[in-house]
PDB file of C-alpha atoms in Angstrom:
ATOM      1  CA  UNK A   1      -6.976 -38.517 -15.892  1.00  0.00           C
ATOM      2  CA  UNK A   2      -4.787 -35.799 -17.374  1.00  0.00           C
ATOM      3  CA  UNK A   3      -3.015 -33.605 -14.817  1.00  0.00           C
ATOM      4  CA  UNK A   4      -4.088 -29.963 -14.680  1.00  0.00           C
ATOM      5  CA  UNK A   5      -1.547 -27.698 -16.363  1.00  0.00           C
ATOM      6  CA  UNK A   6      -0.532 -24.547 -14.509  1.00  0.00           C
ATOM      7  CA  UNK A   7       1.185 -21.679 -16.310  1.00  0.00           C
ATOM      8  CA  UNK A   8       2.831 -18.514 -14.887  1.00  0.00           C
ATOM      9  CA  UNK A   9       1.813 -14.936 -15.520  1.00  0.00           C
ATOM     10  CA  UNK A  10       4.308 -13.328 -17.907  1.00  0.00           C
ATOM     11  CA  UNK A  11       7.689 -12.598 -16.231  1.00  0.00           C
ATOM     12  CA  UNK A  12       6.397 -13.695 -12.803  1.00  0.00           C
ATOM     13  CA  UNK A  13       6.191 -16.836 -10.683  1.00  0.00           C
ATOM     14  CA  UNK A  14       2.426 -16.583 -10.000  1.00  0.00           C
ATOM     15  CA  UNK A  15       0.696 -19.545 -11.667  1.00  0.00           C
ATOM     16  CA  UNK A  16      -2.899 -20.186 -12.752  1.00  0.00           C
ATOM     17  CA  UNK A  17      -4.663 -23.084 -14.513  1.00  0.00           C
ATOM     18  CA  UNK A  18      -4.107 -22.867 -18.254  1.00  0.00           C
ATOM     19  CA  UNK A  19      -7.204 -21.634 -20.059  1.00  0.00           C
ATOM     20  CA  UNK A  20      -8.803 -20.281 -16.882  1.00  0.00           C
ATOM     21  CA  UNK A  21      -9.491 -16.615 -17.601  1.00  0.00           C
ATOM     22  CA  UNK A  22     -10.725 -15.903 -14.087  1.00  0.00           C
ATOM     23  CA  UNK A  23      -7.602 -17.539 -12.710  1.00  0.00           C
ATOM     24  CA  UNK A  24      -5.449 -15.398 -14.972  1.00  0.00           C
ATOM     25  CA  UNK A  25      -7.202 -12.208 -13.817  1.00  0.00           C
ATOM     26  CA  UNK A  26      -6.813 -13.227 -10.175  1.00  0.00           C
ATOM     27  CA  UNK A  27      -3.150 -14.051 -10.798  1.00  0.00           C
ATOM     28  CA  UNK A  28      -2.642 -10.425 -11.815  1.00  0.00           C
ATOM     29  CA  UNK A  29      -4.542  -9.341  -8.682  1.00  0.00           C
ATOM     30  CA  UNK A  30      -2.160 -11.497  -6.675  1.00  0.00           C
ATOM     31  CA  UNK A  31       0.711  -9.359  -7.967  1.00  0.00           C
ATOM     32  CA  UNK A  32      -0.765  -6.110  -6.631  1.00  0.00           C
ATOM     33  CA  UNK A  33       1.097  -6.191  -3.266  1.00  0.00           C
ATOM     34  CA  UNK A  34       4.465  -6.503  -5.038  1.00  0.00           C
ATOM     35  CA  UNK A  35       3.527  -3.783  -7.522  1.00  0.00           C
ATOM     36  CA  UNK A  36       2.420  -1.524  -4.660  1.00  0.00           C
ATOM     37  CA  UNK A  37       5.739  -1.870  -2.847  1.00  0.00           C
ATOM     38  CA  UNK A  38       7.630  -1.073  -6.065  1.00  0.00           C
ATOM     39  CA  UNK A  39       5.381   1.864  -6.985  1.00  0.00           C
ATOM     40  CA  UNK A  40       5.997   3.489  -3.608  1.00  0.00           C
ATOM     41  CA  UNK A  41       9.712   3.913  -4.357  1.00  0.00           C
ATOM     42  CA  UNK A  42       9.243   6.831  -6.824  1.00  0.00           C
ATOM     43  CA  UNK A  43       6.512   8.237  -4.548  1.00  0.00           C
ATOM     44  CA  UNK A  44       9.006   8.305  -1.677  1.00  0.00           C
ATOM     45  CA  UNK A  45      11.640   9.956  -3.830  1.00  0.00           C
ATOM     46  CA  UNK A  46       9.240  12.607  -5.125  1.00  0.00           C
ATOM     47  CA  UNK A  47       7.182  13.322  -1.996  1.00  0.00           C
ATOM     48  CA  UNK A  48       9.795  12.797   0.725  1.00  0.00           C
ATOM     49  CA  UNK A  49       7.306  13.253   3.556  1.00  0.00           C
ATOM     50  CA  UNK A  50       7.648  11.461   6.883  1.00  0.00           C
ATOM     51  CA  UNK A  51       4.149   9.961   6.958  1.00  0.00           C
ATOM     52  CA  UNK A  52       4.657   8.193   3.631  1.00  0.00           C
ATOM     53  CA  UNK A  53       8.052   6.931   4.822  1.00  0.00           C
ATOM     54  CA  UNK A  54       6.477   5.677   8.037  1.00  0.00           C
ATOM     55  CA  UNK A  55       3.747   3.878   6.091  1.00  0.00           C
ATOM     56  CA  UNK A  56       6.335   2.285   3.792  1.00  0.00           C
ATOM     57  CA  UNK A  57       8.404   1.146   6.774  1.00  0.00           C
ATOM     58  CA  UNK A  58       5.246  -0.453   8.145  1.00  0.00           C
ATOM     59  CA  UNK A  59       5.040  -2.657   5.063  1.00  0.00           C
ATOM     60  CA  UNK A  60       8.350  -4.255   5.998  1.00  0.00           C
ATOM     61  CA  UNK A  61       7.361  -4.567   9.667  1.00  0.00           C
ATOM     62  CA  UNK A  62       4.185  -6.303   8.512  1.00  0.00           C
ATOM     63  CA  UNK A  63       6.136  -8.680   6.259  1.00  0.00           C
ATOM     64  CA  UNK A  64       8.627  -9.457   9.034  1.00  0.00           C
ATOM     65  CA  UNK A  65       5.714 -10.271  11.344  1.00  0.00           C
ATOM     66  CA  UNK A  66       4.325 -12.612   8.689  1.00  0.00           C
ATOM     67  CA  UNK A  67       7.591 -14.488   8.257  1.00  0.00           C
ATOM     68  CA  UNK A  68       7.982 -14.932  12.014  1.00  0.00           C
ATOM     69  CA  UNK A  69       4.422 -16.251  12.363  1.00  0.00           C
ATOM     70  CA  UNK A  70       4.886 -18.655   9.451  1.00  0.00           C
ATOM     71  CA  UNK A  71       7.914 -20.240  11.075  1.00  0.00           C
ATOM     72  CA  UNK A  72       6.258 -20.427  14.481  1.00  0.00           C
ATOM     73  CA  UNK A  73       2.978 -21.943  13.238  1.00  0.00           C
ATOM     74  CA  UNK A  74       4.667 -24.023  10.504  1.00  0.00           C
ATOM     75  CA  UNK A  75       1.402 -24.911   8.763  1.00  0.00           C
ATOM     76  CA  UNK A  76       1.980 -26.198   5.201  1.00  0.00           C
ATOM     77  CA  UNK A  77       0.287 -24.814   2.145  1.00  0.00           C
ATOM     78  CA  UNK A  78      -2.607 -26.732   0.565  1.00  0.00           C
ATOM     79  CA  UNK A  79      -1.670 -29.508  -1.918  1.00  0.00           C
ATOM     80  CA  UNK A  80      -1.548 -28.588  -5.574  1.00  0.00           C
ATOM     81  CA  UNK A  81      -0.849 -30.273  -8.880  1.00  0.00           C
ATOM     82  CA  UNK A  82       2.541 -31.960  -8.986  1.00  0.00           C
ATOM     83  CA  UNK A  83       5.161 -29.889 -10.717  1.00  0.00           C
ATOM     84  CA  UNK A  84       3.885 -26.482  -9.673  1.00  0.00           C
ATOM     85  CA  UNK A  85       6.153 -24.220  -7.641  1.00  0.00           C
ATOM     86  CA  UNK A  86       4.890 -22.675  -4.395  1.00  0.00           C
ATOM     87  CA  UNK A  87       8.214 -21.006  -3.531  1.00  0.00           C
ATOM     88  CA  UNK A  88       7.833 -21.291   0.250  1.00  0.00           C
ATOM     89  CA  UNK A  89       6.946 -24.204   2.484  1.00  0.00           C
ATOM     90  CA  UNK A  90       4.585 -22.612   4.986  1.00  0.00           C
ATOM     91  CA  UNK A  91       1.315 -20.827   4.324  1.00  0.00           C
ATOM     92  CA  UNK A  92      -0.104 -19.693   7.683  1.00  0.00           C
ATOM     93  CA  UNK A  93      -0.780 -16.784   7.591  1.00  0.00           C
ATOM     94  CA  UNK A  94      -0.972 -15.656   3.951  1.00  0.00           C
ATOM     95  CA  UNK A  95       1.510 -12.826   3.352  1.00  0.00           C
ATOM     96  CA  UNK A  96      -0.512 -11.380   0.462  1.00  0.00           C
ATOM     97  CA  UNK A  97      -3.692 -11.280   2.536  1.00  0.00           C
ATOM     98  CA  UNK A  98      -1.773  -9.802   5.445  1.00  0.00           C
ATOM     99  CA  UNK A  99      -0.428  -7.058   3.191  1.00  0.00           C
ATOM    100  CA  UNK A 100      -3.974  -6.359   1.985  1.00  0.00           C
ATOM    101  CA  UNK A 101      -5.192  -6.091   5.576  1.00  0.00           C
ATOM    102  CA  UNK A 102      -2.343  -3.804   6.616  1.00  0.00           C
ATOM    103  CA  UNK A 103      -2.677  -1.534   3.595  1.00  0.00           C
ATOM    104  CA  UNK A 104      -6.453  -1.226   3.823  1.00  0.00           C
ATOM    105  CA  UNK A 105      -6.696  -0.556   7.565  1.00  0.00           C
ATOM    106  CA  UNK A 106      -3.787   1.873   7.765  1.00  0.00           C
ATOM    107  CA  UNK A 107      -4.843   3.909   4.736  1.00  0.00           C
ATOM    108  CA  UNK A 108      -8.500   4.065   5.787  1.00  0.00           C
ATOM    109  CA  UNK A 109      -7.574   5.157   9.310  1.00  0.00           C
ATOM    110  CA  UNK A 110      -5.192   7.733   7.853  1.00  0.00           C
ATOM    111  CA  UNK A 111      -7.792   9.128   5.471  1.00  0.00           C
ATOM    112  CA  UNK A 112     -10.722   9.194   7.897  1.00  0.00           C
ATOM    113  CA  UNK A 113      -8.967  10.191  11.127  1.00  0.00           C
ATOM    114  CA  UNK A 114      -5.916  12.201  10.074  1.00  0.00           C
ATOM    115  CA  UNK A 115      -6.739  13.920   6.795  1.00  0.00           C
ATOM    116  CA  UNK A 116      -9.505  16.310   7.761  1.00  0.00           C
ATOM    117  CA  UNK A 117      -9.793  18.515   4.706  1.00  0.00           C
ATOM    118  CA  UNK A 118      -9.113  18.210   1.009  1.00  0.00           C
ATOM    119  CA  UNK A 119     -10.146  20.770  -1.592  1.00  0.00           C
ATOM    120  CA  UNK A 120     -11.212  19.572  -5.008  1.00  0.00           C
ATOM    121  CA  UNK A 121     -13.263  21.371  -7.645  1.00  0.00           C
ATOM    122  CA  UNK A 122     -14.833  18.134  -8.796  1.00  0.00           C
ATOM    123  CA  UNK A 123     -18.292  16.822  -7.803  1.00  0.00           C
ATOM    124  CA  UNK A 124     -16.753  13.908  -5.854  1.00  0.00           C
ATOM    125  CA  UNK A 125     -15.018  16.280  -3.420  1.00  0.00           C
ATOM    126  CA  UNK A 126     -17.220  15.327  -0.473  1.00  0.00           C
ATOM    127  CA  UNK A 127     -17.409  11.593  -1.072  1.00  0.00           C
ATOM    128  CA  UNK A 128     -13.880  10.838  -2.276  1.00  0.00           C
ATOM    129  CA  UNK A 129     -12.960   9.127   0.993  1.00  0.00           C
ATOM    130  CA  UNK A 130     -15.915   6.766   0.705  1.00  0.00           C
ATOM    131  CA  UNK A 131     -15.115   6.010  -2.917  1.00  0.00           C
ATOM    132  CA  UNK A 132     -11.522   5.263  -2.011  1.00  0.00           C
ATOM    133  CA  UNK A 133     -12.613   3.131   0.951  1.00  0.00           C
ATOM    134  CA  UNK A 134     -14.871   0.962  -1.212  1.00  0.00           C
ATOM    135  CA  UNK A 135     -12.160   0.667  -3.861  1.00  0.00           C
ATOM    136  CA  UNK A 136      -9.550  -0.374  -1.293  1.00  0.00           C
ATOM    137  CA  UNK A 137     -11.835  -2.996   0.228  1.00  0.00           C
ATOM    138  CA  UNK A 138     -12.714  -4.444  -3.186  1.00  0.00           C
ATOM    139  CA  UNK A 139      -9.073  -4.635  -4.288  1.00  0.00           C
ATOM    140  CA  UNK A 140      -8.042  -6.195  -0.979  1.00  0.00           C
ATOM    141  CA  UNK A 141     -10.848  -8.718  -1.330  1.00  0.00           C
ATOM    142  CA  UNK A 142      -9.655  -9.614  -4.837  1.00  0.00           C
ATOM    143  CA  UNK A 143      -6.085 -10.105  -3.594  1.00  0.00           C
ATOM    144  CA  UNK A 144      -7.227 -12.332  -0.723  1.00  0.00           C
ATOM    145  CA  UNK A 145      -9.560 -14.406  -2.897  1.00  0.00           C
ATOM    146  CA  UNK A 146      -6.856 -14.857  -5.524  1.00  0.00           C
ATOM    147  CA  UNK A 147      -4.635 -16.634  -3.005  1.00  0.00           C
ATOM    148  CA  UNK A 148      -7.434 -19.086  -2.181  1.00  0.00           C
ATOM    149  CA  UNK A 149      -8.640 -19.567  -5.761  1.00  0.00           C
ATOM    150  CA  UNK A 150      -5.122 -20.246  -7.042  1.00  0.00           C
ATOM    151  CA  UNK A 151      -4.580 -22.742  -4.192  1.00  0.00           C
ATOM    152  CA  UNK A 152      -1.633 -20.954  -2.659  1.00  0.00           C
ATOM    153  CA  UNK A 153      -3.439 -20.891   0.689  1.00  0.00           C
ATOM    154  CA  UNK A 154      -6.364 -22.429   2.497  1.00  0.00           C
ATOM    155  CA  UNK A 155      -9.363 -20.303   3.460  1.00  0.00           C
ATOM    156  CA  UNK A 156      -8.207 -20.174   7.088  1.00  0.00           C
ATOM    157  CA  UNK A 157      -4.721 -19.057   6.041  1.00  0.00           C
ATOM    158  CA  UNK A 158      -6.196 -16.242   3.956  1.00  0.00           C
ATOM    159  CA  UNK A 159      -8.484 -15.044   6.746  1.00  0.00           C
ATOM    160  CA  UNK A 160      -5.717 -15.297   9.330  1.00  0.00           C
ATOM    161  CA  UNK A 161      -3.392 -13.244   7.124  1.00  0.00           C
ATOM    162  CA  UNK A 162      -5.994 -10.542   6.540  1.00  0.00           C
ATOM    163  CA  UNK A 163      -6.871 -10.268  10.239  1.00  0.00           C
ATOM    164  CA  UNK A 164      -3.214 -10.135  11.294  1.00  0.00           C
ATOM    165  CA  UNK A 165      -2.621  -7.429   8.685  1.00  0.00           C
ATOM    166  CA  UNK A 166      -5.568  -5.447  10.052  1.00  0.00           C
ATOM    167  CA  UNK A 167      -4.128  -5.697  13.574  1.00  0.00           C
ATOM    168  CA  UNK A 168      -0.649  -4.633  12.419  1.00  0.00           C
ATOM    169  CA  UNK A 169      -2.121  -1.749  10.393  1.00  0.00           C
ATOM    170  CA  UNK A 170      -4.184  -0.556  13.341  1.00  0.00           C
ATOM    171  CA  UNK A 171      -1.297  -0.775  15.824  1.00  0.00           C
ATOM    172  CA  UNK A 172       1.065   0.942  13.389  1.00  0.00           C
ATOM    173  CA  UNK A 173      -1.422   3.795  12.959  1.00  0.00           C
ATOM    174  CA  UNK A 174      -1.954   4.148  16.730  1.00  0.00           C
ATOM    175  CA  UNK A 175       1.825   4.238  17.169  1.00  0.00           C
ATOM    176  CA  UNK A 176       1.959   6.998  14.568  1.00  0.00           C
ATOM    177  CA  UNK A 177      -0.768   9.088  16.164  1.00  0.00           C
ATOM    178  CA  UNK A 178       0.176   8.712  19.825  1.00  0.00           C
ATOM    179  CA  UNK A 179       3.946   8.289  19.918  1.00  0.00           C
ATOM    180  CA  UNK A 180       5.793   8.885  16.634  1.00  0.00           C
ATOM    181  CA  UNK A 181       3.745  11.477  14.739  1.00  0.00           C
ATOM    182  CA  UNK A 182       3.999  14.250  17.373  1.00  0.00           C
ATOM    183  CA  UNK A 183       7.780  14.264  16.830  1.00  0.00           C
ATOM    184  CA  UNK A 184       7.553  14.601  13.026  1.00  0.00           C
ATOM    185  CA  UNK A 185       7.800  18.438  13.051  1.00  0.00           C
ATOM    186  CA  UNK A 186      10.966  18.198  15.150  1.00  0.00           C
ATOM    187  CA  UNK A 187      12.432  15.472  12.929  1.00  0.00           C
ATOM    188  CA  UNK A 188      11.611  17.442   9.783  1.00  0.00           C
ATOM    189  CA  UNK A 189      13.479  20.444  11.209  1.00  0.00           C
ATOM    190  CA  UNK A 190      16.697  18.490  11.691  1.00  0.00           C
ATOM    191  CA  UNK A 191      19.742  19.287   9.522  1.00  0.00           C
ATOM    192  CA  UNK A 192      19.709  15.895   7.795  1.00  0.00           C
ATOM    193  CA  UNK A 193      16.061  16.312   6.759  1.00  0.00           C
ATOM    194  CA  UNK A 194      16.875  19.791   5.462  1.00  0.00           C
ATOM    195  CA  UNK A 195      19.689  18.334   3.374  1.00  0.00           C
ATOM    196  CA  UNK A 196      17.514  15.509   1.993  1.00  0.00           C
ATOM    197  CA  UNK A 197      14.446  17.774   1.523  1.00  0.00           C
ATOM    198  CA  UNK A 198      12.384  15.554   3.830  1.00  0.00           C
ATOM    199  CA  UNK A 199       9.254  17.307   5.059  1.00  0.00           C
ATOM    200  CA  UNK A 200       6.244  16.860   7.327  1.00  0.00           C
ATOM    201  CA  UNK A 201       2.629  17.626   6.409  1.00  0.00           C
ATOM    202  CA  UNK A 202       1.041  16.609   9.731  1.00  0.00           C
ATOM    203  CA  UNK A 203       0.358  20.201  10.892  1.00  0.00           C
ATOM    204  CA  UNK A 204      -1.074  21.281   7.535  1.00  0.00           C
ATOM    205  CA  UNK A 205      -4.838  20.624   7.261  1.00  0.00           C
ATOM    206  CA  UNK A 206      -4.826  20.669   3.457  1.00  0.00           C
ATOM    207  CA  UNK A 207      -1.418  19.770   2.024  1.00  0.00           C
ATOM    208  CA  UNK A 208      -2.690  19.633  -1.565  1.00  0.00           C
ATOM    209  CA  UNK A 209      -4.004  23.185  -1.403  1.00  0.00           C
ATOM    210  CA  UNK A 210      -0.861  24.396   0.363  1.00  0.00           C
ATOM    211  CA  UNK A 211       1.376  22.928  -2.347  1.00  0.00           C
ATOM    212  CA  UNK A 212      -0.780  24.461  -5.057  1.00  0.00           C
ATOM    213  CA  UNK A 213      -0.622  27.949  -3.505  1.00  0.00           C
ATOM    214  CA  UNK A 214       3.136  27.757  -2.894  1.00  0.00           C
ATOM    215  CA  UNK A 215       3.895  26.597  -6.433  1.00  0.00           C
ATOM    216  CA  UNK A 216       1.571  29.185  -7.945  1.00  0.00           C
ATOM    217  CA  UNK A 217       3.220  31.993  -5.960  1.00  0.00           C
ATOM    218  CA  UNK A 218       6.669  30.777  -6.994  1.00  0.00           C
ATOM    219  CA  UNK A 219       5.634  30.624 -10.653  1.00  0.00           C
ATOM    220  CA  UNK A 220       4.292  34.180 -10.512  1.00  0.00           C
ATOM    221  CA  UNK A 221       7.490  35.386  -8.871  1.00  0.00           C
ATOM    222  CA  UNK A 222       9.655  33.761 -11.538  1.00  0.00           C
ATOM    223  CA  UNK A 223       7.384  34.956 -14.340  1.00  0.00           C
ATOM    224  CA  UNK A 224       7.911  38.548 -13.194  1.00  0.00           C
ATOM    225  CA  UNK A 225      11.644  37.991 -12.863  1.00  0.00           C
ATOM    226  CA  UNK A 226      11.983  36.706 -16.434  1.00  0.00           C
ATOM    227  CA  UNK A 227       9.334  39.065 -17.877  1.00  0.00           C
ATOM    228  CA  UNK A 228       7.020  36.258 -18.900  1.00  0.00           C
ATOM    229  CA  UNK A 229       3.209  36.344 -18.867  1.00  0.00           C
ATOM    230  CA  UNK A 230       1.705  34.883 -15.691  1.00  0.00           C
TER     231      UNK A 230
END
């Protein structure tokens, strides 16, 4: 019987069975955690707000927790076709599933419990949180299933990773709300934050609207200064 041939996604180490279109799509889904971490770098540089920095730091705390648990539990990954590369020996819990759990729980808690008001002129203004919640859950589900379908992890390893990620995300959010977040206005007022343009939105109920008003007022002021139409 001919051995199943596994091929990597372009420029990555994630493999899928050759000719399996579903496997190829799930292989791309499996890359979403790495792409998310990378995409947050320009967001951090452009936004420079403490909550986003705290959330990004939580990603590394979550990954550190995963690596510690993997070495403590020391459960091997499921067997795959000879010749394929799994990159790490242990698979309990799944780091991708744990990232999905952390990201989903923290962001949903942030959106539903912390962000109280957002002004949009679009019809989805009142249901945007629910739309985002469903989208996040579906994407997280695709990431988790990809790790099982592509045989990087067993079902129990995937579930364990997701649940651990949910716990880490919840604890990290509680730490933000009860202990760290109340000090953000003080931290943002420090000289080093002034130098680095680091800011805090926690006391502003609608940061998007506030930014819009501030930028619009600045544009009007500069338009008058340079005698340009507003």
